[in-house]
Coordinates of C-alpha atoms in Angstrom, one line a residue:
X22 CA -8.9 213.2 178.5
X23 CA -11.8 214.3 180.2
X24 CA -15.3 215.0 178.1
X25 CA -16.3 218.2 177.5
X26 CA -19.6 219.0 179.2
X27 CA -22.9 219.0 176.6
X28 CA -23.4 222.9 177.5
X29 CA -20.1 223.2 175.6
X30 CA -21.0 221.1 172.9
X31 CA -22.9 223.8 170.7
X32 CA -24.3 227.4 171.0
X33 CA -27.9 227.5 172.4
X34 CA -30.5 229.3 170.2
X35 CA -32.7 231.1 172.2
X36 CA -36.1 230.9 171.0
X37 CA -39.1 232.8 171.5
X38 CA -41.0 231.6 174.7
X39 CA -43.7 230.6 173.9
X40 CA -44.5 227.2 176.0
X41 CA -44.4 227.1 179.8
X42 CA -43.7 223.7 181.2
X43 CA -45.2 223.1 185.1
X44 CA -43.1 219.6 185.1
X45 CA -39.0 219.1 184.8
X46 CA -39.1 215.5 184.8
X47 CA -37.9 212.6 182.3
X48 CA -41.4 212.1 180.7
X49 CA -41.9 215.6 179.8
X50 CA -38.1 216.0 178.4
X51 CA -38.1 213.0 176.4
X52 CA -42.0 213.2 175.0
X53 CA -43.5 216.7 174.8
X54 CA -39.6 218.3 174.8
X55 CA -38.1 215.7 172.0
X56 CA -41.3 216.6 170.0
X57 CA -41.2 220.2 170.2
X58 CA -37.5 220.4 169.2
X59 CA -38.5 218.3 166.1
X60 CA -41.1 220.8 165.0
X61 CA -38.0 223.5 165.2
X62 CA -36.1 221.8 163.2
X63 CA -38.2 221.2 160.7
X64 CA -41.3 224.0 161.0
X65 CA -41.4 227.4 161.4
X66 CA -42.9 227.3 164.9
X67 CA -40.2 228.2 166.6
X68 CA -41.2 227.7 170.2
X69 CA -38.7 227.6 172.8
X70 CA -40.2 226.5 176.4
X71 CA -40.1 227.8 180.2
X72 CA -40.0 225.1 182.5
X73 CA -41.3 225.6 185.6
X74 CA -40.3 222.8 188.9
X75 CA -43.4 223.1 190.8
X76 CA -42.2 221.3 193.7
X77 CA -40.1 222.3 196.7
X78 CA -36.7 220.7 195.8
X79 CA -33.0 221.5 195.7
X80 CA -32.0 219.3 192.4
X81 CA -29.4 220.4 189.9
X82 CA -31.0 222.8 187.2
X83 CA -30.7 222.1 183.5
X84 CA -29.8 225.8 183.8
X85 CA -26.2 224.4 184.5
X86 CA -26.6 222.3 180.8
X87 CA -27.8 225.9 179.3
X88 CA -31.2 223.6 179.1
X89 CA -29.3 221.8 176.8
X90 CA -29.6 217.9 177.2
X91 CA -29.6 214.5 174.9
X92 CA -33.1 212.4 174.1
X93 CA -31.5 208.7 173.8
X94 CA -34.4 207.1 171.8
X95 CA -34.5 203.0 171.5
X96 CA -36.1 200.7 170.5
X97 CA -37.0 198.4 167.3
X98 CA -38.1 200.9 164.3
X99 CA -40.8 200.1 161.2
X100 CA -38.3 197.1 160.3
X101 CA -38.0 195.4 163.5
X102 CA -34.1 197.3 163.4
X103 CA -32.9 198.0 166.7
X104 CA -31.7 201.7 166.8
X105 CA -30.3 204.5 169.2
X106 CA -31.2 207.4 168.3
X107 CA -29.4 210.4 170.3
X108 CA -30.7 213.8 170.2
X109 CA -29.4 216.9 171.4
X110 CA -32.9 218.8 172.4
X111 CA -32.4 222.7 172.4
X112 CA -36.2 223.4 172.6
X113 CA -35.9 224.1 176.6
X114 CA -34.8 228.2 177.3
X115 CA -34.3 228.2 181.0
X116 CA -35.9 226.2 183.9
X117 CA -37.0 228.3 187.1
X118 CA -38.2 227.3 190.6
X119 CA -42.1 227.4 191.8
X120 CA -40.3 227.1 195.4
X121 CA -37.8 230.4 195.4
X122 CA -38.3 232.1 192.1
X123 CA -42.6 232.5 192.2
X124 CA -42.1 236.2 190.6
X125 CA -40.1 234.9 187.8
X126 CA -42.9 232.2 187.1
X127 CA -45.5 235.3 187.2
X128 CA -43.6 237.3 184.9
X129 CA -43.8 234.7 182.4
X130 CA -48.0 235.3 181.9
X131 CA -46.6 239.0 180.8
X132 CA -45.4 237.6 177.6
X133 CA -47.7 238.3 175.0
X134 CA -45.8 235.6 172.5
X135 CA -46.8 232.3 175.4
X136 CA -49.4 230.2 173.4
X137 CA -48.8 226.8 175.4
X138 CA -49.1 225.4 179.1
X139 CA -47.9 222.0 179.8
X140 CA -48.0 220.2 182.6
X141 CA -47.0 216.9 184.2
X142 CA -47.8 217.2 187.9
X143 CA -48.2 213.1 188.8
X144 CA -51.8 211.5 188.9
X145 CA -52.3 213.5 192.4
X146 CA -51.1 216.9 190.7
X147 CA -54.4 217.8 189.2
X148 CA -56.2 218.7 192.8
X149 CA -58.2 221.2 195.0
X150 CA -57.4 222.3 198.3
X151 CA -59.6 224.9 199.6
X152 CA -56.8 226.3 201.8
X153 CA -54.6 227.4 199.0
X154 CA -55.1 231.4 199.0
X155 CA -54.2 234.1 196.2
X156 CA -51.8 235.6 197.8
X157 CA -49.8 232.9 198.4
X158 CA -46.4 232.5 197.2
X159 CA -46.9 230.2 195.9
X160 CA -50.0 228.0 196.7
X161 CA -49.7 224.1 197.2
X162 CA -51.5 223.1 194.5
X163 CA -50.8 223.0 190.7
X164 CA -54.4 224.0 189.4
X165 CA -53.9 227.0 192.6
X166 CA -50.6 227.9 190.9
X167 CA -52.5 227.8 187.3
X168 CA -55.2 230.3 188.3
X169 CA -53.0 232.5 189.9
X170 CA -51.2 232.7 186.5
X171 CA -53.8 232.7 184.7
X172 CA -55.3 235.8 187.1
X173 CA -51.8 237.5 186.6
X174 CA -52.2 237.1 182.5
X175 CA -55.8 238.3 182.3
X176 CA -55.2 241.5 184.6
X177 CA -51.7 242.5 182.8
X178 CA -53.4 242.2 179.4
X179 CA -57.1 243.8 180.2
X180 CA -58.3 240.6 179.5
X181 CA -57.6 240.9 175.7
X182 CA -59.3 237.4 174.7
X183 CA -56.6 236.9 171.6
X184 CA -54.0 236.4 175.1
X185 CA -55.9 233.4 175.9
X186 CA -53.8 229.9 176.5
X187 CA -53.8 226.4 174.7
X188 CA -53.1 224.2 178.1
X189 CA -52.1 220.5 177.9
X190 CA -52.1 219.0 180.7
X191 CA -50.5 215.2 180.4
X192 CA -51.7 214.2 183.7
X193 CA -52.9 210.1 183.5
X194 CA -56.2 210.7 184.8
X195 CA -59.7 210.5 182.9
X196 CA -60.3 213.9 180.9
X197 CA -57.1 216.0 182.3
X198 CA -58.1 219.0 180.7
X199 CA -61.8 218.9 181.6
X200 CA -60.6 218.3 185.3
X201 CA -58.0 220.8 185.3
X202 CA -60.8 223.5 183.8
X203 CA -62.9 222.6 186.5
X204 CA -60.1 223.0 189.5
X205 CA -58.9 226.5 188.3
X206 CA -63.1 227.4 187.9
X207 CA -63.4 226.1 191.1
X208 CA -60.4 228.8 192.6
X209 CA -62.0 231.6 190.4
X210 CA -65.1 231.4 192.5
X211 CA -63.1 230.5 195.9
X212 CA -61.3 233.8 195.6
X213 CA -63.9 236.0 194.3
X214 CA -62.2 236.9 191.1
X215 CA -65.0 237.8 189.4
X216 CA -67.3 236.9 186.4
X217 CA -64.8 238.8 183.3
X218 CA -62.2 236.6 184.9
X219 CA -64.2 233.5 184.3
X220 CA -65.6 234.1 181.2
X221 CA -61.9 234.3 179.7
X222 CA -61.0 231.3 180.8
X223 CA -64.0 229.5 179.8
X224 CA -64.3 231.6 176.0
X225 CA -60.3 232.7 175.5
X226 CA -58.3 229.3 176.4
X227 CA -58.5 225.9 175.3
X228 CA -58.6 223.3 177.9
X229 CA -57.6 219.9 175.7
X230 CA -57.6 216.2 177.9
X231 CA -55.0 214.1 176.3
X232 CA -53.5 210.7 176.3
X233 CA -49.7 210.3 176.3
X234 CA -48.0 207.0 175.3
X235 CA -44.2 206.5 175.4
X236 CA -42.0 204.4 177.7
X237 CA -40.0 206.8 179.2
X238 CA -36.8 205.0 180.9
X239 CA -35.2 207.8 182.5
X240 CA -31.1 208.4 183.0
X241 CA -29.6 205.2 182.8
X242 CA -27.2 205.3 185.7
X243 CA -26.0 201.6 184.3
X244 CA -24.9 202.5 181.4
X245 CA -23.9 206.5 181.9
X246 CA -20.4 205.9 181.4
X247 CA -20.5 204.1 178.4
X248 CA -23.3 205.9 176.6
X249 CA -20.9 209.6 177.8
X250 CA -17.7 207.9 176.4
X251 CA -20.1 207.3 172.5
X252 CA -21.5 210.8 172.6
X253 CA -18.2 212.2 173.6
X254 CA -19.6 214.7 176.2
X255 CA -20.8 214.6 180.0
X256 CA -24.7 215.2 180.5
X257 CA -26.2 214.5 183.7
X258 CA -29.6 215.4 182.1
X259 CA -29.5 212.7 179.4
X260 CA -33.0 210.7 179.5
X261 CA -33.7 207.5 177.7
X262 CA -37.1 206.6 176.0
X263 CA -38.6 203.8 173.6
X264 CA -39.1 204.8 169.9
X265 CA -42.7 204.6 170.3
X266 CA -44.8 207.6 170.8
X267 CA -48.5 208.4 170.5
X268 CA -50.1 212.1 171.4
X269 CA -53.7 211.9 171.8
X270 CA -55.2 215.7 172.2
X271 CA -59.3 216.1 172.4
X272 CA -59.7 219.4 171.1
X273 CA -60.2 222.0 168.1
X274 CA -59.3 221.1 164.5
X275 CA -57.2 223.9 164.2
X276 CA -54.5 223.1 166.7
X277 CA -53.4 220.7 163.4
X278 CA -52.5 224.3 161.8
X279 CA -51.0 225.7 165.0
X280 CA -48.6 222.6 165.5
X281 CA -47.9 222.8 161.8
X282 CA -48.6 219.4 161.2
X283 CA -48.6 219.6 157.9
X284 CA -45.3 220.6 157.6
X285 CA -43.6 217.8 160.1
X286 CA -46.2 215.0 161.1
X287 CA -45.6 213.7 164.4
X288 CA -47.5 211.2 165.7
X289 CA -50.2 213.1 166.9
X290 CA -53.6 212.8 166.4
X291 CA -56.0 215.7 166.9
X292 CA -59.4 214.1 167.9
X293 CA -63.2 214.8 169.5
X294 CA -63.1 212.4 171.7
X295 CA -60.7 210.6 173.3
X296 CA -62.4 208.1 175.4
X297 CA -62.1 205.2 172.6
X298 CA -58.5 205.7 172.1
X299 CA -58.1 205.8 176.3
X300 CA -60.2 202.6 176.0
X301 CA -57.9 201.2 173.2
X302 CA -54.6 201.9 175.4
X303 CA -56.1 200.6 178.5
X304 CA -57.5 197.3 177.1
X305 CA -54.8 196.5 174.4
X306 CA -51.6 197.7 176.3
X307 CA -52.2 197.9 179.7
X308 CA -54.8 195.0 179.4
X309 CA -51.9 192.8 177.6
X310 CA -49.4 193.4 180.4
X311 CA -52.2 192.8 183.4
X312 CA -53.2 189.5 181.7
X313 CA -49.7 188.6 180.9
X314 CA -48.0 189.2 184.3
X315 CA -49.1 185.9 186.3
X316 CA -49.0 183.6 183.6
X317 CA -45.4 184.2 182.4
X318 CA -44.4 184.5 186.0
X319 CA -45.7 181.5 186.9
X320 CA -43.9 180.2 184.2
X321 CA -40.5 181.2 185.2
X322 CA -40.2 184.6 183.3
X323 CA -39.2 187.4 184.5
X324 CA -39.8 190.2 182.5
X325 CA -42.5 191.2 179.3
X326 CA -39.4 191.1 176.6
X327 CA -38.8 187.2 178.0
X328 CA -42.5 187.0 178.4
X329 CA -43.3 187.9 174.7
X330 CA -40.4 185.9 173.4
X331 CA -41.7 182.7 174.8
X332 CA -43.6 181.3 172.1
X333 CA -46.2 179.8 174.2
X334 CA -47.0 182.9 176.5
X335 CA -46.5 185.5 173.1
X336 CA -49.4 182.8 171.6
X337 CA -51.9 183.7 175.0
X338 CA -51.5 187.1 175.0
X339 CA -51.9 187.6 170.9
X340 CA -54.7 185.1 170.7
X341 CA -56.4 186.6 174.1
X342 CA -56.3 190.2 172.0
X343 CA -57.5 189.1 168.9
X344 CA -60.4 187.0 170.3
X345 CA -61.4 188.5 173.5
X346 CA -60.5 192.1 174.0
X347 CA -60.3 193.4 170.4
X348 CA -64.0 192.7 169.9
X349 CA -65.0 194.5 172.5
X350 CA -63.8 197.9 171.5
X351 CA -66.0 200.3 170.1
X352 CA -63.2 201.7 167.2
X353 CA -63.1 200.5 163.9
X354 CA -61.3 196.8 163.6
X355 CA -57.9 197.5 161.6
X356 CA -57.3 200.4 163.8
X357 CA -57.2 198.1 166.9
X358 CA -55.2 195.3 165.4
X359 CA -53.4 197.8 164.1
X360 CA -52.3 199.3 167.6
X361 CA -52.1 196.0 168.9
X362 CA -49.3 194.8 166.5
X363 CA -47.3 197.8 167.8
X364 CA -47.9 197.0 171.2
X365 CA -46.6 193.2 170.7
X366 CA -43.8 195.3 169.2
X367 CA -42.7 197.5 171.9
X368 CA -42.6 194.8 174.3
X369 CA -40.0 193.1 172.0
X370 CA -37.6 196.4 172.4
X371 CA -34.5 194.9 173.6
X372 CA -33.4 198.2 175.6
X373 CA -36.4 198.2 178.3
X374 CA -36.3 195.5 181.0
X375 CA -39.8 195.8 182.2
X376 CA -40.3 193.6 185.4
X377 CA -43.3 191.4 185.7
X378 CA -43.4 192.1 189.2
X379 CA -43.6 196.1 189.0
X380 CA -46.5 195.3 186.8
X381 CA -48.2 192.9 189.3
X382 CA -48.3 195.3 191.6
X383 CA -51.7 195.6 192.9
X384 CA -53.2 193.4 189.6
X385 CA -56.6 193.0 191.3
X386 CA -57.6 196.4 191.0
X387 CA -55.6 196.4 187.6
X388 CA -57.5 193.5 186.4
X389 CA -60.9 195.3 187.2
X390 CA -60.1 198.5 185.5
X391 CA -58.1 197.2 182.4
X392 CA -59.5 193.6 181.5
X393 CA -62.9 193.1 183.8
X394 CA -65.0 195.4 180.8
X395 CA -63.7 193.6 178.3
X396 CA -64.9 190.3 180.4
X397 CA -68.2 191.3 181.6
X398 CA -68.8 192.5 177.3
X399 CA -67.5 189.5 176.2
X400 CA -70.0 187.6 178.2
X401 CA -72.9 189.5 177.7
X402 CA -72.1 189.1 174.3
X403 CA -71.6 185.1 173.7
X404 CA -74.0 184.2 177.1
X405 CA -70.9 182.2 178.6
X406 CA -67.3 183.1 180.7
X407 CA -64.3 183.7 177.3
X408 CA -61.9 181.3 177.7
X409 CA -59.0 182.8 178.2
X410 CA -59.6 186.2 180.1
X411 CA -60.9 183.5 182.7
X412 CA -57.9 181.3 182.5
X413 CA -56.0 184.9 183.2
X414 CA -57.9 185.8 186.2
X415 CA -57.3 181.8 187.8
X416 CA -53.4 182.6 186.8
X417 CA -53.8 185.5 188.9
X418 CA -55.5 183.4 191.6
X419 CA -52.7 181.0 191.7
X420 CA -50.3 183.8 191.5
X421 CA -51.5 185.7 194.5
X422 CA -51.5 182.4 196.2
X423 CA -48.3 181.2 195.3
X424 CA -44.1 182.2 196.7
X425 CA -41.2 181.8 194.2
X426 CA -37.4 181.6 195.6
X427 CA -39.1 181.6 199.2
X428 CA -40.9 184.9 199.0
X429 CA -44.5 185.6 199.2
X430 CA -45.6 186.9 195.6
X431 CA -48.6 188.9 197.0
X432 CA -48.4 192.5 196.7
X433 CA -51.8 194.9 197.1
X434 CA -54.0 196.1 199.4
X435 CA -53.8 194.8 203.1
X436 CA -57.1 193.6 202.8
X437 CA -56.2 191.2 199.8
X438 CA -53.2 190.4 201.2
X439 CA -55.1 189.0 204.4
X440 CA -57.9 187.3 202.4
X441 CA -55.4 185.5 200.7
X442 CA -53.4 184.1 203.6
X443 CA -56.5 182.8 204.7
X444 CA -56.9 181.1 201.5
X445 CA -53.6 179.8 201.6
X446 CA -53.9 178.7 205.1
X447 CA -57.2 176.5 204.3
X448 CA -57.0 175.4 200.8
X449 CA -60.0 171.9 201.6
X450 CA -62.4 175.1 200.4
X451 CA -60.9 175.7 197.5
X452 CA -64.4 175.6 195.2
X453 CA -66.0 177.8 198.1
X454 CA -63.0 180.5 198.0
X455 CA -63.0 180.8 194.5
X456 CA -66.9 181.5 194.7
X457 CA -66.1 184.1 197.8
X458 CA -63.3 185.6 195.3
X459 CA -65.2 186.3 192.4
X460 CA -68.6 187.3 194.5
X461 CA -66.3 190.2 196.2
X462 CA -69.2 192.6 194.8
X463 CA -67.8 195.5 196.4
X464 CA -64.8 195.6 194.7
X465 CA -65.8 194.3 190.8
X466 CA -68.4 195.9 191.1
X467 CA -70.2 193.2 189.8
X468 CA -71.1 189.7 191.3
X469 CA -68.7 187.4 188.6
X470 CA -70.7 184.7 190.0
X471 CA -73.6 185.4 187.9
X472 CA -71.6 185.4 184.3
X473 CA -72.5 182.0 183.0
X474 CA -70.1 179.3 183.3
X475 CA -67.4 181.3 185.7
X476 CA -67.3 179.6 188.4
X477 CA -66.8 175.8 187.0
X478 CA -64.2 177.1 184.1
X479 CA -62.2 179.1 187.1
X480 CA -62.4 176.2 189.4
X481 CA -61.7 173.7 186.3
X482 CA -58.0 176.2 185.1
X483 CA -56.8 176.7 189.3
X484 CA -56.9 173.0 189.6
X485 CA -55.0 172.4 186.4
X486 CA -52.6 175.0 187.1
X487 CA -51.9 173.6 190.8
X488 CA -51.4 170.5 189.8
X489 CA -49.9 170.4 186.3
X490 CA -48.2 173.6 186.1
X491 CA -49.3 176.7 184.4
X492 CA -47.8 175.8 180.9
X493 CA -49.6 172.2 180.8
X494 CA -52.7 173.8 182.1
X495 CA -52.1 176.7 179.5
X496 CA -51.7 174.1 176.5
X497 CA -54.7 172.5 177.4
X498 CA -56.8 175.5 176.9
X499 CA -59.2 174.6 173.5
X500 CA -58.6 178.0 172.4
X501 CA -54.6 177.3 172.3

């Protein structure tokens, strides 16, 4: 018998609009969507949400689900349990189109019950183009579409500063908020839309930067018809996520009472600043995965869950954050460890396959951002190279170097790419390329041959690797 369609499954509640949503893809649905429908549940927010597409495209609308779809969340929970949990998210009202239904969009700022604006607009989403004009319909640009909305809400309500907006832009760049301020400033003065105008949106909304955190696995074409046939219903919206989540939000005390977090506590945090938790994610999660990546390949793994089963590699990477990054974070110590017990955690989650190699992708320029600080502190610190964030960066030497099952392993910028053929090609220099590799000045920023003892300990772990393999060379490390 065929499955009834999830639009049928139960009556949808309409709820007051009070969000608007510039994003309709899986991370929004399954993170900001998923925690929204928990607070109506449980709270008496009661906030149903808009969500706008802001790019040109022809996909399926959830309209056809009556914005009805299922949040699949697994993972491992507090007891190291494996669980599914399936939820049926009602939060979403409608979904209209930036590209095609621009009025409908501008109608929304004439709703004097909208408090929120999210967005998730890709890294590149938050952006000026000075082209972009006011009476477009609509303009390119997210942060053009934003002012004219914003334009449209101050003019309908005579700039009545109790109609001013809470925006939350979950963009992965540095200080989203303060960027996106900026950007829809920036347009205010561009088309001349005067000094009331801006001194609303600087003194009646509240830009907040955030910092998102969930694994957000998307529809899981593999499994669709198994996971429809459990459920009992057809839903071509469903979206898969880990059971992790962390929401980061720099901004005003009393957005705890407007979220009603005392009623339902999600695991937001409401901070002042955000840079040391951005620090903590970057060097602790992303800085696990970016030191992990080469030495479990190497070592014949092939994705983080095999990676952080392997007793040996799980031993690295846990001793690497306990005596190398950890201490080099400004936030207090049991926080950290902490954060980084959760991390080892998530990577254990027997639902995501995470592939080494989709990491590695362009892990010099990783390495810099997410491991170098924590390197260039450590040896400020102690006066010599730490032993293991070095033995990581000759791992990702060797890796760059190196082919497995006949293909080249290298993947980054042309201009590593060709410096390490070279390499390849005329390995007698090895001491000398090594030397050339960590003097590259204009990319570390920083010449690495000038931390003490760098060069020798690099030159002393590529030689072991090459010749012994990467796990005799990794059990021969003191610190292991």
């Amino acid at each position: 018998m065929k499955k009834q369609l999830v639009r049928d499954v139960l009556s949808h509640p309409y709820r007051p609009e009070k969000i608007l949503q510039f994003g309709e893809g899986n991370f929004l649905r399954a993170f900001i969507d998923w925690q929204f429908d928990l607070l109506n549940e449980h709270t008496a927010i009661d906030a149903g949400i808009t969500i706008v597409r802001p790019i040109d495209s022809t996909h399926t609308k959830l309209d056809t689900q009556n914005g009805i779809y299922t949040a699949l969340i697994r993972g491992l929970d507090e007891n190291g349990k494996p669980v599914a949990q399936p939820r049926l998210i009602t939060s979403v009202n409608r979904e209209i189109l930036a590209y095609g239904e621009y009025e409908k969009v501008l109608k929304v700022a004439e709703n004097p019950h909208l408090e929120w604006i999210v967005s998730n607009t890709t890294e590149a989403g938050i952006c000026f183009d000075g082209s972009d004009k006011l009476d477009q319909n609509p303009p390119s640009t997210f942060p053009a579409k934003l002012t004219q909305f914003l334009f449209h809400r101050f003019e309908y309500f005579k700039g009545n500063p109790e109609k001013g907006l809470v925006l939350l832009p979950c963009e992965l760049i540095d200080n989203n908020g303060a960027q996106l301020k900026s950007i829809v400033l920036k347009y205010s003065s561009l088309w001349n839309l005067g000094n009331k105008f801006i001194d609303w949106i600087n003194n009646s909304n509240t830009f907040c930067s955030t910092l998102v955190d969930r694994i957000v696995t998307g529809y899981p074409k593999d499994e669709i018809n198994t996971l429809e046939e459990q459920l009992g219903y057809q839903d071509q919206f469903l979206v898969t996520a880990e059971y992790f989540y962390l929401f980061i939000i720099q901004g005003p005390s009393w957005l705890k009472d407007k979220l009603q977090m005392d009623k339902y506590p999600l695991n937001i945090k409401i901070v002042d600043d955000i840079k040391p938790y951005k620090e903590r994610k970057v060097g602790i999660l992303n800085g696990a995965h970016t030191a992990m990546v080469p030495v479990a390949y190497l070592a014949g793994l092939n994705t983080v869950k095999e990676a952080i089963d392997d007793n040996e590699i799980f031993t690295f990477v846990n001793t690497l954050l306990n005596s190398e990054i950890i201490p080099s974070l400004d936030m207090p110590a049991d926080e950290l460890m902490d954060f980084k017990e959760s991390v080892l955690f998530r990577f254990k989650n027997p639902y995501i396959k995470h592939y080494l190699l989709s990491i590695a992708l362009n892990s010099i320029t990783k390495f810099k951002t997410r491991l170098l600080p924590q390197l260039l502190t450590y040896a400020k610190t102690n006066d010599c190279a730490p032993g293991l964030l070095s033995f990581s960066l000759a791992a990702l030497y060797c890796f760059y170097l190196g082919q497995r099952d006949g293909q080249d392993i290298l993947q980054d910028n042309q201009i590593f790419i060709d410096m390490f053929k070279r390499w390849k090609n005329d390995d007698s220099n090895q001491s000398e390329n090594i030397i050339e590799f960590l003097s590259m000045s204009s990319h570390w920023g920083y010449d690495l041959t000038n931390i003490p003892n760098l060069v020798p300990l690099m030159t002393e772990y590529v030689t072991n690797i090459q010749n012994k393999g990467i796990r005799q060379a990794l059990r021969e490390i003191h610190s292991i």
